[in-house]
Amino acid sequence: MKKLILSGLLLFSFLTVTAQNDPFKEDVNKLIKITVGTSDMAMLRKTFSQKMDAKEKENFYKEYDAAVFSFLAEIGKYYMEHYTHDEIKQLLDFYNTPTGKKFLKDKRYVVENEFPSEFKLSMEIYQMKKK
């Protein structure tokens, strides 16, 4: 639980530092908060550090948190380069609808289990090319 709170604080600090009172950045940060699985990141952090001693955990957490911060910054940069502020607002509006909330809740399962495999398609196309 402590680690989950720390990861939440890390995300909050990222969102606060990067927003800088810019409405576009604030909305991008809201989108990141909605779409990025921070609880998954916290679980990953906990899992990887389970068999570490206190000093190793401390060092790991510093590196892990820096990597997550960088990752979130890259996502924010991508959103700001590829979407307008209006498009970000539209995405936020969508994710606040019942359908958007359902999509977010199910997205991992859908992507991992329901979507056709791109690898399978790539192999089929590769086989066609060889003929």
mmCIF file of N, CA and C in Angstrom:
data_model
loop_
_atom_site.group_PDB
_atom_site.id
_atom_site.type_symbol
_atom_site.label_atom_id
_atom_site.label_comp_id
_atom_site.label_asym_id
_atom_site.label_seq_id
_atom_site.Cartn_x
_atom_site.Cartn_y
_atom_site.Cartn_z
ATOM 1 N N MET A 1 0.827 -1.189 0.000
ATOM 2 C CA MET A 1 0.000 0.000 0.000
ATOM 3 C C MET A 1 0.873 1.257 0.000
ATOM 4 N N LYS A 2 1.940 1.210 0.794
ATOM 5 C CA LYS A 2 2.853 2.353 0.874
ATOM 6 C C LYS A 2 3.447 2.653 -0.500
ATOM 7 N N LYS A 3 3.802 1.594 -1.209
ATOM 8 C CA LYS A 3 4.411 1.761 -2.530
ATOM 9 C C LYS A 3 3.403 2.325 -3.529
ATOM 10 N N LEU A 4 2.141 1.899 -3.386
ATOM 11 C CA LEU A 4 1.097 2.422 -4.256
ATOM 12 C C LEU A 4 0.929 3.919 -4.020
ATOM 13 N N ILE A 5 0.958 4.311 -2.771
ATOM 14 C CA ILE A 5 0.850 5.731 -2.433
ATOM 15 C C ILE A 5 2.046 6.496 -2.985
ATOM 16 N N LEU A 6 3.243 5.916 -2.848
ATOM 17 C CA LEU A 6 4.444 6.573 -3.377
ATOM 18 C C LEU A 6 4.363 6.737 -4.892
ATOM 19 N N SER A 7 3.873 5.702 -5.573
ATOM 20 C CA SER A 7 3.738 5.811 -7.027
ATOM 21 C C SER A 7 2.705 6.867 -7.390
ATOM 22 N N GLY A 8 1.633 6.925 -6.601
ATOM 23 C CA GLY A 8 0.629 7.959 -6.822
ATOM 24 C C GLY A 8 1.211 9.347 -6.624
ATOM 25 N N LEU A 9 2.023 9.491 -5.589
ATOM 26 C CA LEU A 9 2.684 10.776 -5.349
ATOM 27 C C LEU A 9 3.642 11.124 -6.478
ATOM 28 N N LEU A 10 4.339 10.110 -6.992
ATOM 29 C CA LEU A 10 5.247 10.330 -8.117
ATOM 30 C C LEU A 10 4.472 10.844 -9.324
ATOM 31 N N LEU A 11 3.360 10.188 -9.625
ATOM 32 C CA LEU A 11 2.542 10.625 -10.754
ATOM 33 C C LEU A 11 2.028 12.035 -10.510
ATOM 34 N N PHE A 12 1.539 12.300 -9.289
ATOM 35 C CA PHE A 12 1.036 13.626 -8.967
ATOM 36 C C PHE A 12 2.125 14.675 -9.116
ATOM 37 N N SER A 13 3.338 14.351 -8.653
ATOM 38 C CA SER A 13 4.431 15.326 -8.766
ATOM 39 C C SER A 13 4.781 15.566 -10.224
ATOM 40 N N PHE A 14 4.750 14.506 -11.042
ATOM 41 C CA PHE A 14 4.998 14.682 -12.472
ATOM 42 C C PHE A 14 3.947 15.608 -13.070
ATOM 43 N N LEU A 15 2.703 15.336 -12.753
ATOM 44 C CA LEU A 15 1.618 16.121 -13.329
ATOM 45 C C LEU A 15 1.684 17.568 -12.868
ATOM 46 N N THR A 16 2.031 17.792 -11.617
ATOM 47 C CA THR A 16 2.123 19.147 -11.081
ATOM 48 C C THR A 16 3.287 19.910 -11.685
ATOM 49 N N VAL A 17 4.442 19.285 -11.747
ATOM 50 C CA VAL A 17 5.644 19.950 -12.264
ATOM 51 C C VAL A 17 5.477 20.305 -13.731
ATOM 52 N N THR A 18 4.889 19.407 -14.513
ATOM 53 C CA THR A 18 4.810 19.641 -15.952
ATOM 54 C C THR A 18 3.669 20.565 -16.351
ATOM 55 N N ALA A 19 2.674 20.730 -15.518
ATOM 56 C CA ALA A 19 1.531 21.553 -15.911
ATOM 57 C C ALA A 19 1.881 23.034 -15.995
ATOM 58 N N GLN A 20 2.532 23.580 -14.999
ATOM 59 C CA GLN A 20 2.974 24.972 -14.986
ATOM 60 C C GLN A 20 1.877 25.956 -15.402
ATOM 61 N N ASN A 21 0.672 25.743 -14.932
ATOM 62 C CA ASN A 21 -0.461 26.630 -15.185
ATOM 63 C C ASN A 21 -0.812 26.791 -16.657
ATOM 64 N N ASP A 22 -0.384 25.905 -17.499
ATOM 65 C CA ASP A 22 -0.724 25.912 -18.915
ATOM 66 C C ASP A 22 -1.941 25.004 -19.094
ATOM 67 N N PRO A 23 -3.083 25.558 -19.524
ATOM 68 C CA PRO A 23 -4.293 24.737 -19.651
ATOM 69 C C PRO A 23 -4.116 23.510 -20.553
ATOM 70 N N PHE A 24 -3.363 23.657 -21.637
ATOM 71 C CA PHE A 24 -3.127 22.519 -22.528
ATOM 72 C C PHE A 24 -2.369 21.424 -21.783
ATOM 73 N N LYS A 25 -1.285 21.797 -21.103
ATOM 74 C CA LYS A 25 -0.499 20.816 -20.349
ATOM 75 C C LYS A 25 -1.328 20.198 -19.228
ATOM 76 N N GLU A 26 -2.153 21.016 -18.575
ATOM 77 C CA GLU A 26 -3.002 20.494 -17.503
ATOM 78 C C GLU A 26 -3.949 19.431 -18.045
ATOM 79 N N ASP A 27 -4.533 19.691 -19.215
ATOM 80 C CA ASP A 27 -5.444 18.716 -19.809
ATOM 81 C C ASP A 27 -4.698 17.466 -20.279
ATOM 82 N N VAL A 28 -3.501 17.641 -20.815
ATOM 83 C CA VAL A 28 -2.684 16.483 -21.203
ATOM 84 C C VAL A 28 -2.385 15.644 -19.964
ATOM 85 N N ASN A 29 -2.052 16.289 -18.865
ATOM 86 C CA ASN A 29 -1.762 15.561 -17.631
ATOM 87 C C ASN A 29 -2.992 14.824 -17.106
ATOM 88 N N LYS A 30 -4.168 15.427 -17.270
ATOM 89 C CA LYS A 30 -5.402 14.736 -16.891
ATOM 90 C C LYS A 30 -5.581 13.483 -17.742
ATOM 91 N N LEU A 31 -5.296 13.613 -19.033
ATOM 92 C CA LEU A 31 -5.424 12.472 -19.939
ATOM 93 C C LEU A 31 -4.444 11.367 -19.559
ATOM 94 N N ILE A 32 -3.221 11.747 -19.227
ATOM 95 C CA ILE A 32 -2.226 10.755 -18.800
ATOM 96 C C ILE A 32 -2.710 10.054 -17.534
ATOM 97 N N LYS A 33 -3.207 10.821 -16.600
ATOM 98 C CA LYS A 33 -3.679 10.250 -15.337
ATOM 99 C C LYS A 33 -4.809 9.249 -15.577
ATOM 100 N N ILE A 34 -5.676 9.551 -16.531
ATOM 101 C CA ILE A 34 -6.799 8.669 -16.843
ATOM 102 C C ILE A 34 -6.344 7.421 -17.591
ATOM 103 N N THR A 35 -5.413 7.570 -18.521
ATOM 104 C CA THR A 35 -5.096 6.476 -19.445
ATOM 105 C C THR A 35 -3.919 5.597 -19.057
ATOM 106 N N VAL A 36 -3.032 6.074 -18.216
ATOM 107 C CA VAL A 36 -1.849 5.282 -17.860
ATOM 108 C C VAL A 36 -2.149 4.487 -16.594
ATOM 109 N N GLY A 37 -1.844 3.211 -16.610
ATOM 110 C CA GLY A 37 -2.110 2.336 -15.472
ATOM 111 C C GLY A 37 -1.118 2.520 -14.345
ATOM 112 N N THR A 38 -1.316 3.541 -13.531
ATOM 113 C CA THR A 38 -0.366 3.799 -12.444
ATOM 114 C C THR A 38 -0.401 2.704 -11.393
ATOM 115 N N SER A 39 -1.552 2.066 -11.203
ATOM 116 C CA SER A 39 -1.584 0.966 -10.232
ATOM 117 C C SER A 39 -0.746 -0.201 -10.739
ATOM 118 N N ASP A 40 -0.734 -0.410 -12.062
ATOM 119 C CA ASP A 40 0.122 -1.449 -12.642
ATOM 120 C C ASP A 40 1.592 -1.113 -12.421
ATOM 121 N N MET A 41 1.930 0.160 -12.567
ATOM 122 C CA MET A 41 3.314 0.583 -12.351
ATOM 123 C C MET A 41 3.718 0.357 -10.898
ATOM 124 N N ALA A 42 2.798 0.628 -9.985
ATOM 125 C CA ALA A 42 3.086 0.425 -8.566
ATOM 126 C C ALA A 42 3.270 -1.058 -8.254
ATOM 127 N N MET A 43 2.446 -1.902 -8.871
ATOM 128 C CA MET A 43 2.583 -3.351 -8.673
ATOM 129 C C MET A 43 3.910 -3.847 -9.236
ATOM 130 N N LEU A 44 4.280 -3.340 -10.391
ATOM 131 C CA LEU A 44 5.542 -3.725 -11.008
ATOM 132 C C LEU A 44 6.707 -3.324 -10.108
ATOM 133 N N ARG A 45 6.636 -2.127 -9.580
ATOM 134 C CA ARG A 45 7.669 -1.618 -8.673
ATOM 135 C C ARG A 45 7.803 -2.533 -7.460
ATOM 136 N N LYS A 46 6.660 -2.899 -6.904
ATOM 137 C CA LYS A 46 6.646 -3.765 -5.724
ATOM 138 C C LYS A 46 7.190 -5.156 -6.062
ATOM 139 N N THR A 47 6.751 -5.710 -7.180
ATOM 140 C CA THR A 47 7.177 -7.048 -7.584
ATOM 141 C C THR A 47 8.676 -7.123 -7.789
ATOM 142 N N PHE A 48 9.232 -6.157 -8.514
ATOM 143 C CA PHE A 48 10.663 -6.178 -8.798
ATOM 144 C C PHE A 48 11.523 -5.982 -7.557
ATOM 145 N N SER A 49 10.983 -5.327 -6.555
ATOM 146 C CA SER A 49 11.796 -5.003 -5.381
ATOM 147 C C SER A 49 11.601 -5.966 -4.213
ATOM 148 N N GLN A 50 10.798 -6.989 -4.382
ATOM 149 C CA GLN A 50 10.454 -7.869 -3.263
ATOM 150 C C GLN A 50 11.650 -8.501 -2.566
ATOM 151 N N LYS A 51 12.610 -8.979 -3.290
ATOM 152 C CA LYS A 51 13.727 -9.703 -2.669
ATOM 153 C C LYS A 51 14.971 -8.836 -2.484
ATOM 154 N N MET A 52 14.784 -7.535 -2.495
ATOM 155 C CA MET A 52 15.912 -6.621 -2.323
ATOM 156 C C MET A 52 16.022 -6.200 -0.860
ATOM 157 N N ASP A 53 17.250 -5.932 -0.438
ATOM 158 C CA ASP A 53 17.415 -5.384 0.907
ATOM 159 C C ASP A 53 17.085 -3.889 0.858
ATOM 160 N N ALA A 54 17.092 -3.246 2.013
ATOM 161 C CA ALA A 54 16.662 -1.847 2.119
ATOM 162 C C ALA A 54 17.459 -0.913 1.213
ATOM 163 N N LYS A 55 18.767 -1.078 1.171
ATOM 164 C CA LYS A 55 19.615 -0.199 0.352
ATOM 165 C C LYS A 55 19.352 -0.428 -1.134
ATOM 166 N N GLU A 56 19.235 -1.701 -1.523
ATOM 167 C CA GLU A 56 18.943 -2.007 -2.930
ATOM 168 C C GLU A 56 17.589 -1.429 -3.339
ATOM 169 N N LYS A 57 16.593 -1.560 -2.443
ATOM 170 C CA LYS A 57 15.265 -1.006 -2.730
ATOM 171 C C LYS A 57 15.336 0.501 -2.909
ATOM 172 N N GLU A 58 16.063 1.154 -2.026
ATOM 173 C CA GLU A 58 16.182 2.610 -2.107
ATOM 174 C C GLU A 58 16.762 3.026 -3.458
ATOM 175 N N ASN A 59 17.836 2.372 -3.865
ATOM 176 C CA ASN A 59 18.454 2.682 -5.159
ATOM 177 C C ASN A 59 17.528 2.330 -6.320
ATOM 178 N N PHE A 60 16.886 1.173 -6.212
ATOM 179 C CA PHE A 60 15.959 0.748 -7.261
ATOM 180 C C PHE A 60 14.813 1.741 -7.397
ATOM 181 N N TYR A 61 14.235 2.146 -6.262
ATOM 182 C CA TYR A 61 13.117 3.084 -6.299
ATOM 183 C C TYR A 61 13.509 4.404 -6.961
ATOM 184 N N LYS A 62 14.705 4.889 -6.668
ATOM 185 C CA LYS A 62 15.165 6.135 -7.296
ATOM 186 C C LYS A 62 15.235 5.979 -8.807
ATOM 187 N N GLU A 63 15.831 4.880 -9.251
ATOM 188 C CA GLU A 63 15.957 4.645 -10.692
ATOM 189 C C GLU A 63 14.596 4.385 -11.326
ATOM 190 N N TYR A 64 13.790 3.583 -10.659
ATOM 191 C CA TYR A 64 12.466 3.255 -11.179
ATOM 192 C C TYR A 64 11.612 4.515 -11.299
ATOM 193 N N ASP A 65 11.585 5.305 -10.238
ATOM 194 C CA ASP A 65 10.785 6.527 -10.239
ATOM 195 C C ASP A 65 11.249 7.496 -11.319
ATOM 196 N N ALA A 66 12.556 7.598 -11.518
ATOM 197 C CA ALA A 66 13.084 8.464 -12.580
ATOM 198 C C ALA A 66 12.658 7.946 -13.949
ATOM 199 N N ALA A 67 12.690 6.627 -14.129
ATOM 200 C CA ALA A 67 12.280 6.039 -15.408
ATOM 201 C C ALA A 67 10.795 6.276 -15.661
ATOM 202 N N VAL A 68 9.970 6.115 -14.626
ATOM 203 C CA VAL A 68 8.531 6.346 -14.768
ATOM 204 C C VAL A 68 8.268 7.817 -15.076
ATOM 205 N N PHE A 69 8.950 8.703 -14.377
ATOM 206 C CA PHE A 69 8.806 10.139 -14.622
ATOM 207 C C PHE A 69 9.141 10.456 -16.079
ATOM 208 N N SER A 70 10.231 9.898 -16.572
ATOM 209 C CA SER A 70 10.651 10.112 -17.958
ATOM 210 C C SER A 70 9.622 9.547 -18.934
ATOM 211 N N PHE A 71 9.120 8.357 -18.630
ATOM 212 C CA PHE A 71 8.104 7.715 -19.459
ATOM 213 C C PHE A 71 6.853 8.585 -19.558
ATOM 214 N N LEU A 72 6.382 9.082 -18.421
ATOM 215 C CA LEU A 72 5.192 9.930 -18.412
ATOM 216 C C LEU A 72 5.441 11.240 -19.157
ATOM 217 N N ALA A 73 6.643 11.767 -19.033
ATOM 218 C CA ALA A 73 6.997 12.988 -19.763
ATOM 219 C C ALA A 73 6.967 12.741 -21.269
ATOM 220 N N GLU A 74 7.443 11.565 -21.697
ATOM 221 C CA GLU A 74 7.412 11.228 -23.125
ATOM 222 C C GLU A 74 5.985 11.100 -23.632
ATOM 223 N N ILE A 75 5.117 10.506 -22.827
ATOM 224 C CA ILE A 75 3.710 10.398 -23.219
ATOM 225 C C ILE A 75 3.114 11.790 -23.359
ATOM 226 N N GLY A 76 3.387 12.654 -22.391
ATOM 227 C CA GLY A 76 2.880 14.025 -22.457
ATOM 228 C C GLY A 76 3.385 14.751 -23.689
ATOM 229 N N LYS A 77 4.654 14.591 -23.979
ATOM 230 C CA LYS A 77 5.237 15.222 -25.170
ATOM 231 C C LYS A 77 4.559 14.703 -26.437
ATOM 232 N N TYR A 78 4.358 13.393 -26.501
ATOM 233 C CA TYR A 78 3.699 12.796 -27.670
ATOM 234 C C TYR A 78 2.298 13.381 -27.853
ATOM 235 N N TYR A 79 1.518 13.402 -26.769
ATOM 236 C CA TYR A 79 0.162 13.946 -26.861
ATOM 237 C C TYR A 79 0.179 15.395 -27.346
ATOM 238 N N MET A 80 1.104 16.186 -26.824
ATOM 239 C CA MET A 80 1.136 17.602 -27.193
ATOM 240 C C MET A 80 1.602 17.816 -28.627
ATOM 241 N N GLU A 81 2.416 16.901 -29.146
ATOM 242 C CA GLU A 81 2.893 17.028 -30.524
ATOM 243 C C GLU A 81 1.895 16.495 -31.548
ATOM 244 N N HIS A 82 1.070 15.538 -31.147
ATOM 245 C CA HIS A 82 0.201 14.873 -32.110
ATOM 246 C C HIS A 82 -1.280 15.224 -31.988
ATOM 247 N N TYR A 83 -1.647 15.920 -30.941
ATOM 248 C CA TYR A 83 -3.039 16.297 -30.740
ATOM 249 C C TYR A 83 -3.129 17.783 -30.417
ATOM 250 N N THR A 84 -4.207 18.389 -30.863
ATOM 251 C CA THR A 84 -4.462 19.780 -30.491
ATOM 252 C C THR A 84 -5.084 19.790 -29.096
ATOM 253 N N HIS A 85 -5.135 20.970 -28.514
ATOM 254 C CA HIS A 85 -5.764 21.088 -27.201
ATOM 255 C C HIS A 85 -7.229 20.666 -27.293
ATOM 256 N N ASP A 86 -7.890 21.054 -28.371
ATOM 257 C CA ASP A 86 -9.297 20.682 -28.549
ATOM 258 C C ASP A 86 -9.462 19.157 -28.635
ATOM 259 N N GLU A 87 -8.552 18.496 -29.322
ATOM 260 C CA GLU A 87 -8.625 17.030 -29.423
ATOM 261 C C GLU A 87 -8.404 16.371 -28.060
ATOM 262 N N ILE A 88 -7.498 16.922 -27.270
ATOM 263 C CA ILE A 88 -7.269 16.393 -25.918
ATOM 264 C C ILE A 88 -8.542 16.557 -25.091
ATOM 265 N N LYS A 89 -9.196 17.706 -25.214
ATOM 266 C CA LYS A 89 -10.453 17.931 -24.493
ATOM 267 C C LYS A 89 -11.511 16.922 -24.932
ATOM 268 N N GLN A 90 -11.553 16.636 -26.245
ATOM 269 C CA GLN A 90 -12.518 15.655 -26.752
ATOM 270 C C GLN A 90 -12.228 14.264 -26.190
ATOM 271 N N LEU A 91 -10.949 13.907 -26.101
ATOM 272 C CA LEU A 91 -10.585 12.616 -25.510
ATOM 273 C C LEU A 91 -10.992 12.567 -24.036
ATOM 274 N N LEU A 92 -10.740 13.650 -23.317
ATOM 275 C CA LEU A 92 -11.142 13.700 -21.909
ATOM 276 C C LEU A 92 -12.653 13.550 -21.776
ATOM 277 N N ASP A 93 -13.383 14.249 -22.649
ATOM 278 C CA ASP A 93 -14.846 14.129 -22.627
ATOM 279 C C ASP A 93 -15.267 12.685 -22.884
ATOM 280 N N PHE A 94 -14.635 12.053 -23.881
ATOM 281 C CA PHE A 94 -14.965 10.666 -24.197
ATOM 282 C C PHE A 94 -14.689 9.750 -23.012
ATOM 283 N N TYR A 95 -13.522 9.877 -22.405
ATOM 284 C CA TYR A 95 -13.161 8.983 -21.301
ATOM 285 C C TYR A 95 -14.015 9.215 -20.058
ATOM 286 N N ASN A 96 -14.775 10.295 -20.034
ATOM 287 C CA ASN A 96 -15.695 10.535 -18.926
ATOM 288 C C ASN A 96 -17.109 10.055 -19.224
ATOM 289 N N THR A 97 -17.322 9.501 -20.428
ATOM 290 C CA THR A 97 -18.622 8.910 -20.757
ATOM 291 C C THR A 97 -18.652 7.474 -20.240
ATOM 292 N N PRO A 98 -19.840 6.883 -20.121
ATOM 293 C CA PRO A 98 -19.904 5.469 -19.717
ATOM 294 C C PRO A 98 -19.106 4.552 -20.657
ATOM 295 N N THR A 99 -19.164 4.829 -21.952
ATOM 296 C CA THR A 99 -18.410 4.013 -22.911
ATOM 297 C C THR A 99 -16.913 4.196 -22.722
ATOM 298 N N GLY A 100 -16.473 5.424 -22.536
ATOM 299 C CA GLY A 100 -15.055 5.690 -22.316
ATOM 300 C C GLY A 100 -14.548 5.031 -21.047
ATOM 301 N N LYS A 101 -15.340 5.097 -19.988
ATOM 302 C CA LYS A 101 -14.952 4.459 -18.726
ATOM 303 C C LYS A 101 -14.882 2.941 -18.889
ATOM 304 N N LYS A 102 -15.833 2.396 -19.639
ATOM 305 C CA LYS A 102 -15.822 0.951 -19.891
ATOM 306 C C LYS A 102 -14.579 0.568 -20.683
ATOM 307 N N PHE A 103 -14.259 1.364 -21.701
ATOM 308 C CA PHE A 103 -13.072 1.087 -22.512
ATOM 309 C C PHE A 103 -11.814 1.094 -21.655
ATOM 310 N N LEU A 104 -11.677 2.106 -20.816
ATOM 311 C CA LEU A 104 -10.493 2.188 -19.956
ATOM 312 C C LEU A 104 -10.410 1.001 -19.003
ATOM 313 N N LYS A 105 -11.548 0.610 -18.479
ATOM 314 C CA LYS A 105 -11.579 -0.514 -17.545
ATOM 315 C C LYS A 105 -11.161 -1.808 -18.234
ATOM 316 N N ASP A 106 -11.601 -1.977 -19.462
ATOM 317 C CA ASP A 106 -11.377 -3.232 -20.178
ATOM 318 C C ASP A 106 -10.215 -3.212 -21.149
ATOM 319 N N LYS A 107 -9.543 -2.080 -21.313
ATOM 320 C CA LYS A 107 -8.569 -1.960 -22.406
ATOM 321 C C LYS A 107 -7.452 -2.991 -22.334
ATOM 322 N N ARG A 108 -6.932 -3.262 -21.173
ATOM 323 C CA ARG A 108 -5.840 -4.236 -21.076
ATOM 324 C C ARG A 108 -6.330 -5.608 -21.508
ATOM 325 N N TYR A 109 -7.464 -6.021 -20.988
ATOM 326 C CA TYR A 109 -7.985 -7.333 -21.347
ATOM 327 C C TYR A 109 -8.267 -7.416 -22.841
ATOM 328 N N VAL A 110 -8.877 -6.379 -23.379
ATOM 329 C CA VAL A 110 -9.216 -6.368 -24.803
ATOM 330 C C VAL A 110 -7.960 -6.462 -25.653
ATOM 331 N N VAL A 111 -6.984 -5.660 -25.349
ATOM 332 C CA VAL A 111 -5.754 -5.646 -26.143
ATOM 333 C C VAL A 111 -5.012 -6.972 -26.028
ATOM 334 N N GLU A 112 -4.933 -7.521 -24.825
ATOM 335 C CA GLU A 112 -4.165 -8.750 -24.628
ATOM 336 C C GLU A 112 -4.896 -10.004 -25.086
ATOM 337 N N ASN A 113 -6.223 -10.007 -25.043
ATOM 338 C CA ASN A 113 -6.948 -11.250 -25.273
ATOM 339 C C ASN A 113 -7.910 -11.252 -26.451
ATOM 340 N N GLU A 114 -8.442 -10.133 -26.819
ATOM 341 C CA GLU A 114 -9.491 -10.109 -27.825
ATOM 342 C C GLU A 114 -9.028 -9.644 -29.197
ATOM 343 N N PHE A 115 -8.119 -8.700 -29.234
ATOM 344 C CA PHE A 115 -7.685 -8.174 -30.524
ATOM 345 C C PHE A 115 -6.913 -9.236 -31.284
ATOM 346 N N PRO A 116 -7.095 -9.262 -32.602
ATOM 347 C CA PRO A 116 -6.283 -10.192 -33.390
ATOM 348 C C PRO A 116 -4.801 -9.837 -33.257
ATOM 349 N N SER A 117 -3.988 -10.846 -33.293
ATOM 350 C CA SER A 117 -2.555 -10.655 -33.131
ATOM 351 C C SER A 117 -1.935 -10.024 -34.372
ATOM 352 N N GLU A 118 -1.221 -8.921 -34.179
ATOM 353 C CA GLU A 118 -0.495 -8.302 -35.293
ATOM 354 C C GLU A 118 0.637 -9.209 -35.747
ATOM 355 N N PHE A 119 1.212 -9.946 -34.812
ATOM 356 C CA PHE A 119 2.293 -10.861 -35.156
ATOM 357 C C PHE A 119 1.788 -11.926 -36.123
ATOM 358 N N LYS A 120 0.613 -12.464 -35.846
ATOM 359 C CA LYS A 120 0.032 -13.485 -36.723
ATOM 360 C C LYS A 120 -0.180 -12.918 -38.121
ATOM 361 N N LEU A 121 -0.715 -11.717 -38.214
ATOM 362 C CA LEU A 121 -0.922 -11.074 -39.511
ATOM 363 C C LEU A 121 0.408 -10.853 -40.212
ATOM 364 N N SER A 122 1.392 -10.389 -39.489
ATOM 365 C CA SER A 122 2.717 -10.159 -40.084
ATOM 366 C C SER A 122 3.294 -11.447 -40.653
ATOM 367 N N MET A 123 3.125 -12.537 -39.938
ATOM 368 C CA MET A 123 3.634 -13.826 -40.415
ATOM 369 C C MET A 123 2.896 -14.279 -41.672
ATOM 370 N N GLU A 124 1.585 -14.062 -41.713
ATOM 371 C CA GLU A 124 0.808 -14.428 -42.900
ATOM 372 C C GLU A 124 1.268 -13.620 -44.111
ATOM 373 N N ILE A 125 1.473 -12.335 -43.918
ATOM 374 C CA ILE A 125 1.932 -11.473 -45.017
ATOM 375 C C ILE A 125 3.332 -11.883 -45.449
ATOM 376 N N TYR A 126 4.186 -12.199 -44.492
ATOM 377 C CA TYR A 126 5.540 -12.647 -44.808
ATOM 378 C C TYR A 126 5.488 -13.930 -45.640
ATOM 379 N N GLN A 127 4.611 -14.838 -45.280
ATOM 380 C CA GLN A 127 4.475 -16.088 -46.035
ATOM 381 C C GLN A 127 3.970 -15.817 -47.451
ATOM 382 N N MET A 128 3.062 -14.845 -47.598
ATOM 383 C CA MET A 128 2.568 -14.476 -48.935
ATOM 384 C C MET A 128 3.709 -13.951 -49.789
ATOM 385 N N LYS A 129 4.548 -13.163 -49.179
ATOM 386 C CA LYS A 129 5.670 -12.553 -49.888
ATOM 387 C C LYS A 129 6.647 -13.619 -50.383
ATOM 388 N N LYS A 130 6.803 -14.687 -49.618
ATOM 389 C CA LYS A 130 7.739 -15.747 -49.978
ATOM 390 C C LYS A 130 7.245 -16.586 -51.160
ATOM 391 N N LYS A 131 5.948 -16.560 -51.446
ATOM 392 C CA LYS A 131 5.390 -17.391 -52.530
ATOM 393 C C LYS A 131 5.812 -16.904 -53.883
#
